[in-house]
Amino acid sequence: AIDKAFTARAFDMSTAELAGYSQPGGPFFGIHSSHGGRVAV
């Protein structure tokens, strides 16, 4: 839960919205491996 809150604040959007952008071919694909693995979608 803490990592999801961090993610939402760091990207200024909900993790549900970010999940759409993090799909293969999306602009944030692979984002889950950034920030030391702290990003959660």
CSV table of C-alpha atoms in Angstrom, one decimal, residues 11-37:
chain,number,residue,atom,x,y,z
A,11,PHE,CA,3.3,10.4,-11.2
A,12,ASP,CA,0.4,12.6,-10.0
A,13,MET,CA,-2.2,10.1,-11.2
A,14,SER,CA,-3.9,7.0,-9.8
A,15,THR,CA,-2.2,3.7,-10.2
A,16,ALA,CA,-5.2,2.5,-12.2
A,17,GLU,CA,-4.7,5.3,-14.7
A,18,LEU,CA,-0.9,4.6,-14.8
A,19,ALA,CA,-1.6,0.9,-15.4
A,20,GLY,CA,-3.1,1.7,-18.8
A,21,TYR,CA,0.1,3.6,-19.8
A,22,SER,CA,2.4,0.8,-18.5
A,23,GLN,CA,1.1,-1.9,-20.9
A,24,PRO,CA,3.4,-3.2,-23.6
A,25,GLY,CA,3.8,-0.5,-26.3
A,26,GLY,CA,2.7,2.2,-23.8
A,27,PRO,CA,4.9,5.2,-22.9
A,28,PHE,CA,5.5,3.9,-19.3
A,29,PHE,CA,6.1,0.3,-20.2
A,30,GLY,CA,8.6,-1.2,-17.7
A,31,ILE,CA,7.9,1.5,-15.1
A,32,HIS,CA,7.5,-1.1,-12.4
A,33,SER,CA,11.3,-1.7,-12.5
A,34,SER,CA,12.2,2.0,-11.9
A,35,HIS,CA,12.8,3.8,-8.6
A,36,GLY,CA,14.5,0.8,-7.1
A,37,GLY,CA,11.4,-1.3,-7.6
